[in-house]
Coordinates of C-alpha atoms and ligand atoms in Angstrom, one line a residue:
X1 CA 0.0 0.0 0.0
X2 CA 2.5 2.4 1.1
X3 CA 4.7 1.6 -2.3
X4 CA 1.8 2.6 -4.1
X5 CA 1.2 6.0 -2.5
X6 CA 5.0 6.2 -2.9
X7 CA 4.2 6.2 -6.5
X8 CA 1.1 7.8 -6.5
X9 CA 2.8 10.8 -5.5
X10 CA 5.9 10.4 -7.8
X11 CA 3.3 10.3 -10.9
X12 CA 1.6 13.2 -9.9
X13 CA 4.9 15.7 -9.7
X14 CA 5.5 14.3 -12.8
X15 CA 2.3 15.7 -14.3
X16 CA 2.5 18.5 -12.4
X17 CA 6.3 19.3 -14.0
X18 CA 4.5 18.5 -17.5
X19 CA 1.8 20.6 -17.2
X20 CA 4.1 23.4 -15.9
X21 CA 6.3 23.0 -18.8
X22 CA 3.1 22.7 -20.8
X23 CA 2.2 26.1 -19.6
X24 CA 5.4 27.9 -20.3
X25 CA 5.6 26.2 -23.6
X26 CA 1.9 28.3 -24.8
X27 CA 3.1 31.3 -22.7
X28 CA 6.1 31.3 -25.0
X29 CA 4.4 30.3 -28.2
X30 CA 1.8 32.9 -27.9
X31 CA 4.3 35.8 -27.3
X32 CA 7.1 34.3 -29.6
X33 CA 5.7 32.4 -32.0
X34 CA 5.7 34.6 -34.8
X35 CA 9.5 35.7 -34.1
X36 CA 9.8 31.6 -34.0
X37 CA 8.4 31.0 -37.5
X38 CA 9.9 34.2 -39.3
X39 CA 13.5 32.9 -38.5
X40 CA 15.8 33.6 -41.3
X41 CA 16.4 29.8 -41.4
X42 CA 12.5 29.3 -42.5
X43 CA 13.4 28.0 -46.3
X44 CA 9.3 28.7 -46.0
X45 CA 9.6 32.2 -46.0
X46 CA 12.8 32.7 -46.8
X47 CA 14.7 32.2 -50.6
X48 CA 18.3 30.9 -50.9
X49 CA 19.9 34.1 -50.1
X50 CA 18.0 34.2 -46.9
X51 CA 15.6 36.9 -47.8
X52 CA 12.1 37.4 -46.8
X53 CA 10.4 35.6 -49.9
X54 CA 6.7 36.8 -48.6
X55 CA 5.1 40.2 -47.9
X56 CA 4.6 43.6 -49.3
X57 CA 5.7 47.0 -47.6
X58 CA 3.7 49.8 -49.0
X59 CA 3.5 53.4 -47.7
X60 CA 0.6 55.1 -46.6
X61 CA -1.2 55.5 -50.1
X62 CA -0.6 52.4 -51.0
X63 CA 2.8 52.9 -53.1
X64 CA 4.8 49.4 -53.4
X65 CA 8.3 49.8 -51.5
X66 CA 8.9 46.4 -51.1
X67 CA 7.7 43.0 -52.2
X68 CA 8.8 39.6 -53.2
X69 CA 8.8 38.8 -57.2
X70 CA 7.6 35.2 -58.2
X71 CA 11.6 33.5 -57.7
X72 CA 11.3 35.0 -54.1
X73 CA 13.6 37.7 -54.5
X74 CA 12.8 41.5 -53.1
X75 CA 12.3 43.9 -55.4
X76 CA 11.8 47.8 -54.6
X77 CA 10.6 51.2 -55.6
X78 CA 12.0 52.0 -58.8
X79 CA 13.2 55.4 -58.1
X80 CA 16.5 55.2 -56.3
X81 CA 15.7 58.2 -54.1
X82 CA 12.5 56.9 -53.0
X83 CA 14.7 54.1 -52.1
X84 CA 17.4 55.5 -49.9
X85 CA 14.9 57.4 -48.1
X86 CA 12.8 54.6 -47.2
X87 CA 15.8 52.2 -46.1
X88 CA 16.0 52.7 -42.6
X89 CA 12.2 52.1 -42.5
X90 CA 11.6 49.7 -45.1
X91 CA 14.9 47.6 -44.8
X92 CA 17.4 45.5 -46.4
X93 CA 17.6 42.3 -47.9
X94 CA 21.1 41.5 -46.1
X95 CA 18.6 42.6 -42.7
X96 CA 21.4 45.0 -41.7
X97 CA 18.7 47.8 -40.6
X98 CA 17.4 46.7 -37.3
X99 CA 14.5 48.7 -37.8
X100 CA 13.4 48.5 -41.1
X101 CA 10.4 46.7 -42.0
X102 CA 12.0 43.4 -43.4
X103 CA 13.8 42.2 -40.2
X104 CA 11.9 44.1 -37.2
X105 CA 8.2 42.9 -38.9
X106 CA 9.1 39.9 -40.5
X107 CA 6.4 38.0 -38.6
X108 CA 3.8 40.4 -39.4
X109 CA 4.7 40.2 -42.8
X110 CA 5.0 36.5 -42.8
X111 CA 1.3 36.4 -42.6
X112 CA 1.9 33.9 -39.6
X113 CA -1.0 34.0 -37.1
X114 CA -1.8 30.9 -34.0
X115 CA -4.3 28.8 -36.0
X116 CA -2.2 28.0 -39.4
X117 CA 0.7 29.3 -38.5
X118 CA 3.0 31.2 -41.4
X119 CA 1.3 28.6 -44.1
X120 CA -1.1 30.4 -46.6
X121 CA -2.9 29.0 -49.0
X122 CA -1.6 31.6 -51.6
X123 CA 2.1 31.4 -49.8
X124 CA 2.3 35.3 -50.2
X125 CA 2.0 36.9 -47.2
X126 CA 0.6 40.0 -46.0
X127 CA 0.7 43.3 -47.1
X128 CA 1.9 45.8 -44.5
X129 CA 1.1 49.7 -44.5
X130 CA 3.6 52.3 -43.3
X131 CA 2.6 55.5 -42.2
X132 CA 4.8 56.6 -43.9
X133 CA 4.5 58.7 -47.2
X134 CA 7.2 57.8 -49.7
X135 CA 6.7 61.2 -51.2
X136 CA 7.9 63.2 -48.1
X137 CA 10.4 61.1 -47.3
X138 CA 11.8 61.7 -50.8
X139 CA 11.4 65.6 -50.3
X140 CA 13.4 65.6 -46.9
X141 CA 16.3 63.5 -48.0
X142 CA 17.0 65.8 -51.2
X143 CA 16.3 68.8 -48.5
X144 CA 19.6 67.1 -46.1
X145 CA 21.3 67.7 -49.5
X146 CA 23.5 64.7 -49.1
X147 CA 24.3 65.9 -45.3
X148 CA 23.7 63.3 -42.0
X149 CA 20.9 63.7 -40.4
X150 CA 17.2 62.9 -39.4
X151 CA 13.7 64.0 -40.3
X152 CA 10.7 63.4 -38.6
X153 CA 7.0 64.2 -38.8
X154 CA 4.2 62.8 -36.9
X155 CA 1.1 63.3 -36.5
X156 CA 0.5 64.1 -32.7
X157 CA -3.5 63.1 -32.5
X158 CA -3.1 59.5 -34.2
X159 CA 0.7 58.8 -33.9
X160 CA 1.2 58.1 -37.1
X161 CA 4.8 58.6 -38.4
X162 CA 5.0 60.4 -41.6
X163 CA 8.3 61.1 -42.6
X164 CA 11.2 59.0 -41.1
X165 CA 14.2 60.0 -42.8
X166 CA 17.8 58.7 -42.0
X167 CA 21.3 59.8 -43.3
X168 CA 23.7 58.5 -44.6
X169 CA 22.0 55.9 -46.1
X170 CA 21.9 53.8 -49.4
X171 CA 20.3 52.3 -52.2
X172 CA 19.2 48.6 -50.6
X173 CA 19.7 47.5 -54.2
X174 CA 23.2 48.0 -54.9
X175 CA 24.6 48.2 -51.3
X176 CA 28.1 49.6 -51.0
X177 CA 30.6 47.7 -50.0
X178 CA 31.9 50.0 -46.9
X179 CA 35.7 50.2 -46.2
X180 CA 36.4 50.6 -42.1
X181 CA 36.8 54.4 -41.4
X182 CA 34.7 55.3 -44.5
X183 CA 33.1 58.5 -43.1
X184 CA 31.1 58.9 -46.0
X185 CA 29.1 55.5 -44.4
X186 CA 29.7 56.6 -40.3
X187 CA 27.0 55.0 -38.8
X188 CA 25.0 54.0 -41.9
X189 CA 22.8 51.0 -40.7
X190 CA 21.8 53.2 -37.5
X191 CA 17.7 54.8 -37.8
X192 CA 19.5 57.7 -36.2
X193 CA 15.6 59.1 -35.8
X194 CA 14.7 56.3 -33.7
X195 CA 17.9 55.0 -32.1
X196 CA 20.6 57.6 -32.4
X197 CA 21.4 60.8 -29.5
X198 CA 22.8 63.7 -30.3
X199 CA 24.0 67.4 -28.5
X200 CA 20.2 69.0 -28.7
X201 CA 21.9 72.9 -28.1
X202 CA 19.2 75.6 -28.2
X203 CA 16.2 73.2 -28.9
X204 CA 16.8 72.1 -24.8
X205 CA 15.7 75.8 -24.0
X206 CA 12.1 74.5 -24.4
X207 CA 12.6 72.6 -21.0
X208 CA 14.9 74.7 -18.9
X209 CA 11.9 77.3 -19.7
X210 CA 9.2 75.0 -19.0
X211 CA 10.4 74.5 -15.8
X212 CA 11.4 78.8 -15.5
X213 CA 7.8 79.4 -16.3
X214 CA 6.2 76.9 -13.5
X215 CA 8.8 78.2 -10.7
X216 CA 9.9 81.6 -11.3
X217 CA 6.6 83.5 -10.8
X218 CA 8.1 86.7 -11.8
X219 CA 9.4 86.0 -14.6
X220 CA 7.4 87.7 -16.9
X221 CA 8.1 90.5 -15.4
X222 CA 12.1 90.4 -15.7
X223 CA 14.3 92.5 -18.0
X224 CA 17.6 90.9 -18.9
X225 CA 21.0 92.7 -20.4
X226 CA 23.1 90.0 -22.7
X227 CA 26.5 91.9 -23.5
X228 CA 27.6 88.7 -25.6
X229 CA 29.2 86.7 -22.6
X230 CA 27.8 86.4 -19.0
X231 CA 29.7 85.3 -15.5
X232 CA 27.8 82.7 -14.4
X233 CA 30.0 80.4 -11.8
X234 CA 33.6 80.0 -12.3
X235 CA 33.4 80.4 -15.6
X236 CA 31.9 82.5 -18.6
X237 CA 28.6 81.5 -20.8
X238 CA 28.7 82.8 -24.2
X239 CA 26.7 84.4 -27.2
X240 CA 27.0 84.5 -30.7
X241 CA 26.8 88.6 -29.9
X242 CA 25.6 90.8 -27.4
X243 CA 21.7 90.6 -27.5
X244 CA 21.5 93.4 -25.3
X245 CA 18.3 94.4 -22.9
X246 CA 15.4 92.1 -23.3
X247 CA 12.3 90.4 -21.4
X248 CA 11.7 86.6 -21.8
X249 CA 10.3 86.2 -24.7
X250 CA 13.0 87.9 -26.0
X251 CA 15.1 86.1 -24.6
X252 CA 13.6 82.7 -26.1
X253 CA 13.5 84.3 -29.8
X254 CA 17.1 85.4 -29.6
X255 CA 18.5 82.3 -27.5
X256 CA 20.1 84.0 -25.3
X257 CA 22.6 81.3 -24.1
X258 CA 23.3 84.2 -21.1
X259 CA 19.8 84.3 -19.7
X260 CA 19.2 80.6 -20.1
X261 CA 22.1 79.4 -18.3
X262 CA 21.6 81.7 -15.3
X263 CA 17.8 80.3 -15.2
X264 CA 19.2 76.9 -15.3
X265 CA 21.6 78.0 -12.3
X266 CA 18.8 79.7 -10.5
X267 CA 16.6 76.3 -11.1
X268 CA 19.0 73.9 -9.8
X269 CA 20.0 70.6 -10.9
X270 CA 17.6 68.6 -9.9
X271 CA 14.1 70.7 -11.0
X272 CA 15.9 70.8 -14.4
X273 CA 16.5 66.8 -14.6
X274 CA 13.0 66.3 -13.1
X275 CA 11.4 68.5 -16.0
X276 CA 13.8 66.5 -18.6
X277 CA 12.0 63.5 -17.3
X278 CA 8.8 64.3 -17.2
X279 CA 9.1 65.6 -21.0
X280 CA 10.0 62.2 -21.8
X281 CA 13.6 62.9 -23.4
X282 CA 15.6 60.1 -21.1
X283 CA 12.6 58.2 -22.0
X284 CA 12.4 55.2 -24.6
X285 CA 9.4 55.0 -26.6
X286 CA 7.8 51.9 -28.3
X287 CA 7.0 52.3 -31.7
X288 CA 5.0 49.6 -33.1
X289 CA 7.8 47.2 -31.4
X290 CA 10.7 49.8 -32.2
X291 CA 12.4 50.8 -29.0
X292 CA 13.7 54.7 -29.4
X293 CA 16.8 55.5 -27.6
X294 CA 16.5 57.4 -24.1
X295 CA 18.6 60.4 -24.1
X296 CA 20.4 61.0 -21.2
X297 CA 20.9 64.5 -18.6
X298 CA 23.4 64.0 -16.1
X299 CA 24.4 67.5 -13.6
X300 CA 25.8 64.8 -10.8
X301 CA 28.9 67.1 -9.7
X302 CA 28.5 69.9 -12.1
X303 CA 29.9 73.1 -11.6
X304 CA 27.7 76.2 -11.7
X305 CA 28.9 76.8 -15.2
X306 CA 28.6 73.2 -16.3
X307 CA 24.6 73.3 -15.2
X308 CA 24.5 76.6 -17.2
X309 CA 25.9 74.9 -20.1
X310 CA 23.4 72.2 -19.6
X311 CA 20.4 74.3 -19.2
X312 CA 21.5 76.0 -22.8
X313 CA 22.0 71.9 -24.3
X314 CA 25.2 71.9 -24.2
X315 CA 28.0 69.8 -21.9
X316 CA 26.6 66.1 -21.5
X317 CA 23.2 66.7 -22.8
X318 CA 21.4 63.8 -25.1
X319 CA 19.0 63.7 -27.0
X320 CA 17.2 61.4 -29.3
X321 CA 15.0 62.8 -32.1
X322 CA 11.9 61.1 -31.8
X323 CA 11.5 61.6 -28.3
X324 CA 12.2 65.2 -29.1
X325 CA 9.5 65.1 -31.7
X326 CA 7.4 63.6 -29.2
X327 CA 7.6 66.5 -26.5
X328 CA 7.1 68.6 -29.1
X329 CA 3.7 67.1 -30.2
X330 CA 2.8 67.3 -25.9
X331 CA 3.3 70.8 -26.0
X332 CA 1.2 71.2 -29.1
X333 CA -1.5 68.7 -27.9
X334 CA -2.0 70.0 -23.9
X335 CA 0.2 68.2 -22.2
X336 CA 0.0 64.7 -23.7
X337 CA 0.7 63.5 -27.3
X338 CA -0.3 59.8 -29.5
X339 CA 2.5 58.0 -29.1
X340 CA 4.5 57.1 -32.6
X341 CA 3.8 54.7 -34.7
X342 CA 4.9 53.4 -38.2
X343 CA 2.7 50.5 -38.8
X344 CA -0.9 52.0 -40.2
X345 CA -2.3 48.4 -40.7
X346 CA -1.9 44.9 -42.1
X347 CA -3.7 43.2 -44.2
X348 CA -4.2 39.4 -45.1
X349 CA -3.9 38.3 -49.0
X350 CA -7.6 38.7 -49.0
X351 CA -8.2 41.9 -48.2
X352 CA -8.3 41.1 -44.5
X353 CA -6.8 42.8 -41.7
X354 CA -4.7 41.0 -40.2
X355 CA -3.4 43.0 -37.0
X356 CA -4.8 45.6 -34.5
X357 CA -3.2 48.8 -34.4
X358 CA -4.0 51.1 -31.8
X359 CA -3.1 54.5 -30.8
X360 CA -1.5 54.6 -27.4
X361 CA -1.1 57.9 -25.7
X362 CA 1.8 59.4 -23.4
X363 CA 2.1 60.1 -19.8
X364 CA 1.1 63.9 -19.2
X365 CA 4.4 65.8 -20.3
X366 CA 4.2 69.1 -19.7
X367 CA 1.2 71.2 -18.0
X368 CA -1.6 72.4 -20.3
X369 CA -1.6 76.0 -19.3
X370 CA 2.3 75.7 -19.5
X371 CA 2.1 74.3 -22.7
X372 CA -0.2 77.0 -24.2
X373 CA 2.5 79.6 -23.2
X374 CA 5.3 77.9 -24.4
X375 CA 3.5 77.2 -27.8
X376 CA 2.8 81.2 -27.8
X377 CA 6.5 81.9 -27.1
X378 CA 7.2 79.2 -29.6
X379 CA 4.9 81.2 -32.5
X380 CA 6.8 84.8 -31.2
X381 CA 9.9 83.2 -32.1
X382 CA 9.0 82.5 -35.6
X383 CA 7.5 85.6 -36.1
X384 CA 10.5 87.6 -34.7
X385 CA 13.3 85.4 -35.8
X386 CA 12.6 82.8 -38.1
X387 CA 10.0 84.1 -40.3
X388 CA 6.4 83.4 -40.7
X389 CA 6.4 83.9 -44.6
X390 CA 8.6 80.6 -44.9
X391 CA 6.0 78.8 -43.8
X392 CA 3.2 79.7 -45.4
X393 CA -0.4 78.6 -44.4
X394 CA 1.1 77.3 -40.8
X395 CA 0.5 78.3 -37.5
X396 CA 3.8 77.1 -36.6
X397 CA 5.0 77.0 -33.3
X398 CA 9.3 76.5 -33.5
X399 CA 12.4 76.4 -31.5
X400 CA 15.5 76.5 -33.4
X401 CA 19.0 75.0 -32.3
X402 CA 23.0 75.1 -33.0
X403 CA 24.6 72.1 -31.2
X404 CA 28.0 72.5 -30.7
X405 CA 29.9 69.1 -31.1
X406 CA 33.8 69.9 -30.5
X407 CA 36.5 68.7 -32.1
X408 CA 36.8 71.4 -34.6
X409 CA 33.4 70.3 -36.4
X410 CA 30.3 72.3 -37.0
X411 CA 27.5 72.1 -34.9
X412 CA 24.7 70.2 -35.5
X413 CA 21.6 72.0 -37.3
X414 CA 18.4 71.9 -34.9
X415 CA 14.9 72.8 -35.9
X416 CA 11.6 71.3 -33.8
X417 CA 7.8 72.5 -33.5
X418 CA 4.3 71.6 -34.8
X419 CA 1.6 73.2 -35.9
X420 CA -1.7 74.4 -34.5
X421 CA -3.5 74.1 -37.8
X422 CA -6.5 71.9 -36.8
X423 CA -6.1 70.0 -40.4
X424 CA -2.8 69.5 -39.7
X425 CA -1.8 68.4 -36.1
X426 CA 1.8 67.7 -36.8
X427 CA 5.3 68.1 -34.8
X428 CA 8.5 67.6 -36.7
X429 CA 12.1 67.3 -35.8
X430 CA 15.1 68.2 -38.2
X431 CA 18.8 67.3 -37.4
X432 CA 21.8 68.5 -39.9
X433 CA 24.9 67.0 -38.4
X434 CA 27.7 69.5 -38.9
X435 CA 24.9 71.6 -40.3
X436 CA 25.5 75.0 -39.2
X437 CA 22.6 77.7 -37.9
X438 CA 19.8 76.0 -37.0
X439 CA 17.2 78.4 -37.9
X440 CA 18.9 78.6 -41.7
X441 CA 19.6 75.3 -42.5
X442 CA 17.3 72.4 -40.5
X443 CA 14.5 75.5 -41.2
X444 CA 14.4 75.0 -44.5
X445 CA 14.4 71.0 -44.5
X446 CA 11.5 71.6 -42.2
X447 CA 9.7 74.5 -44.3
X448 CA 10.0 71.9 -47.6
X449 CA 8.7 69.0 -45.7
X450 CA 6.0 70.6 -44.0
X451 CA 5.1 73.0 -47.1
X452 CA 4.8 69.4 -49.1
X453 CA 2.9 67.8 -46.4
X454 CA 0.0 71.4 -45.8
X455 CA 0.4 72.5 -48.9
X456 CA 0.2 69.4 -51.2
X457 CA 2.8 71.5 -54.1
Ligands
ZN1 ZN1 22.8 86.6 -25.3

C-alpha cells in the first residue's frame, strides 16, 4: 500500500512538471511564435539568399516599396531616391537595418497567425502599411542635401509617423561595400531618428523654460542685459553677440545662451533633470515594437557653469529625435501627445486585416496652461526670428538649435515645433549634423517638408 502512494505521489509531480512546462511552452508560443516561425532559417519564408520571400511594404497610399517577385527575390521602388529614403524604414535584404520593416516585422509580414501558422494558401504573405509617405520622405532627404541627419513628422492626435528619414544611407539594391573608417558611411545602418542621440543645443531651452515658467513666478516680469558673454560660476557663458536688454520672450526668440544658463543655475540641478524626465527625453518610446533611444541629462557634480551649459543643451546633454518630436507634439497637444507609430495596418492576402493597431497615448508631459504659453512663445519666435512667410499657411510653433559638437566640427543644425493648424496636427524634428545655424539650414528641411505635407505642391 504504502509503495503505491509512494508512486502515487511520484506520478503526480510528474504531471505537475509537465503541465508546468506545458504552460510555459503556450506562454512562450503565444508571445514568440511569430519571431519563432519568421526565423531567417525558415526555407518557408525565406529564398536561398536568406531573404524574406513573402510580404509587401507599401506606404501610406498604397505605393509598393517592397515586395517579393515570383523567384522570391525583393524587389523595390523603382526610383533610387525613393529608395534610400525609405531604407531605414523599409529595410534590407542583407537585414542589416534593425529597424526597417524586413527584419523588425518579418512575422507580421509573414502572414503567420496561432491557428495556421505562417502557411497560406496563396504562400504570399501579407501586405503591411507604413505611415509613412514615400513622397515626403523623398522631399526631406533631397532637403539634407546629401548631409547626416534625421527628419521626422508625426502626427501628434493618431501617432502616425509620416516622414522618417535617415542619413547616410543607401540604395538597398546596390549596397556599398563600406571600407572601415569610411566617413562617407559613419554609422549608416543606425535609424539615427529612432535609435541615435545627439547634443540638442538651443532646442533644450524648451525645458529649462518649462520649468522657468512653472517656478519663477516673476518671470514675466524680468528684463535681462546680454552683453555677448555672462559670469555665471567659475566660468563664462557665451553668445553669438551681445543681444542686449530684453524680457523673456525675448530672450527665447534670440536664444540667449546668457539668460538661459543663469535660469538653469537659478533652477538647480535637480528641478531641471525632473522637467527633462517628465518631458520624456531620457525616456524610450515603443514604436509599433521599435524601441527609441533614451537620451540622457546628467548634472551629478556639475559646476555652476557646467549646469549653465546644460540648461542651454550643451555639456553632457542627449537627445534622441523622436522623443524630441514627441515632446514637441505634448506641448502642441495640452500636455500629452499619440504616441509614434509606423505600422498603419496589415492586411491578409484577402483583403483582410490581419493585426490591431492602436493609438497609445503618453504620460502627461508638460502642464496644459504651460504648454499654451510655451506654444505662444514658440509662435513669437518665428514671427520675430525665423520668419512666418517661410511657412506659409502654418501656425507654426518652432524652436530653433546650433549644437556644438567639439572637435573642430560644425554644430549640428536643430529645428523642432508643430503646428496648430486643426487639419494639420503635426510636430516635426530636423537634425543637420555638422549643419551650421539651425534656424537657416534644419529651417528650411523643415519649411519643404511641411510645405509638401500642408500645402500638397
Ligand atoms: Zn545673449
Amino acid at each position: 500500500m504504502r509503495k503505491i502512494e509512494k508512486r502515487a505521489v511520484v506520478c503526480l509531480f510528474l504531471v505537475a512538471a509537465m503541465l508546468l512546462g506545458l504552460g510555459i511552452y503556450v506562454i512562450q508560443y503565444l508571445r514568440f511564435g511569430g519571431k519563432w516561425a519568421s526565423f531567417a532559417a525558415n526555407r518557408h519564408l525565406y529564398n536561398s539568399q536568406g531573404q524574406l520571400a513573402v510580404g509587401r511594404i507599401l506606404d501610406r497610399d498604397g505605393d509598393l516599396l517592397s515586395w517579393p517577385d515570383e523567384n522570391g527575390n525583393r524587389c523595390y521602388y523603382d526610383n533610387a531616391t525613393v529608395r534610400k529614403a525609405t531604407l531605414h524604414a523599409v529595410g534590407d535584404a542583407q537585414g542589416k537595418i534593425g529597424t526597417g520593416a524586413l527584419v523588425a516585422f518579418a512575422d507580421q509580414l509573414s502572414g503567420y497567425n496561432l491557428i495556421t501558422g505562417a502557411y497560406s494558401l496563396t504562400g504570399t504573405g501579407n501586405d503591411l502599411y507604413l505611415t509613412l509617405d514615400a513622397r515626403l520622405n523623398y522631399i526631406a532627404y533631397e532637403a539634407l542635401g546629401g548631409k547626416k541627419g534625421a527628419v521626422g513628422v508625426y502626427n501628434y492626435e493618431t501617432g502616425e509617423i509620416l516622414c522618417m528619414v535617415s542619413s547616410p544611407t543607401y540604395d538597398p539594391l546596390d549596397p556599398p561595400v563600406i571600407e572601415d573608417g569610411d566617413e562617407r558611411y559613419d554609422g549608416v545602418y543606425l535609424n539615427r531618428f529612432l535609435s541615435g542621440t545627439f547634443v540638442p543645443g538651443s532646442i533644450f531651452k524648451t525645458i529649462t523654460l518649462t520649468a522657468a515658467i512653472e517656478n519663477l513666478p516673476d518671470l514675466f516680469s524680468r528684463t535681462f542685459t546680454c552683453t555677448g558673454s555672462t559670469q555665471v560660476g567659475d566660468g563664462v557663458i557665451t553668445c553669438p553677440h551681445a543681444h542686449g536688454e530684453m524680457d523673456i520672450y525675448g530672450a527665447f526668440a534670440n536664444s540667449c545662451n546668457g539668460v538661459f544658463g543663469q535660469l538653469a543655475v537659478e533652477l538647480g540641478g535637480e528641478t531641471l533633470s525632473s522637467y527633462v524626465e517628465k518631458a520624456g527625453l531620457t525616456s524610450r518610446y515603443n514604436v509599433s515594437g521599435l524601441k527609441s533611444a533614451a537620451g540622457s541629462f546628467d548634472v551629478t557634480g556639475a559646476t555652476e557653469n557646467d549646469l549653465g551649459w546644460a540648461g542651454v543643451g550643451q555639456g553632457n546633454d542627449l537627445v534622441n529625435p523622436c522623443a524630441m518630436m514627441v515632446w514637441m507634439g505634448a506641448v502642441a497637444n495640452g500636455g500629452k501627445a499619440a504616441v509614434p507609430r509606423i505600422i498603419l495596418k496589415t492586411e491578409s492576402s484577402s483583403g483582410l486585416p490581419a493585426s490591431l493597431q492602436l493609438t497609445h497615448r503618453t504620460d502627461t508631459l508638460i502642464d496644459s496652461t504651460t504648454a499654451s504659453t510655451l506654444a505662444q512663445m514658440m509662435a513669437n519666435n518665428v514671427a520675430e526670428t525665423y520668419g512666418a512667410s517661410r511657412f506659409p499657411n502654418m501656425d507654426i510653433c518652432a524652436k530653433s538649435g546650433t549644437g556644438e559638437v567639439g572637435g573642430g566640427k560644425a554644430p549640428n543644425a536643430w529645428f523642432a515645433g508643430f503646428l496648430r493648424n486643426e487639419d494639420a496636427p503635426y510636430a516635426f524634428i530636423v537634425l543637420v549634423e555638422e549643419g551650421g545655424s539651425g534656424a537657416d539650414v534644419a529651417g528650411t528641411v523643415a519649411a519643404k517638408v511641411l510645405d509638401a505635407l500642408v500645402n500638397g505642391y
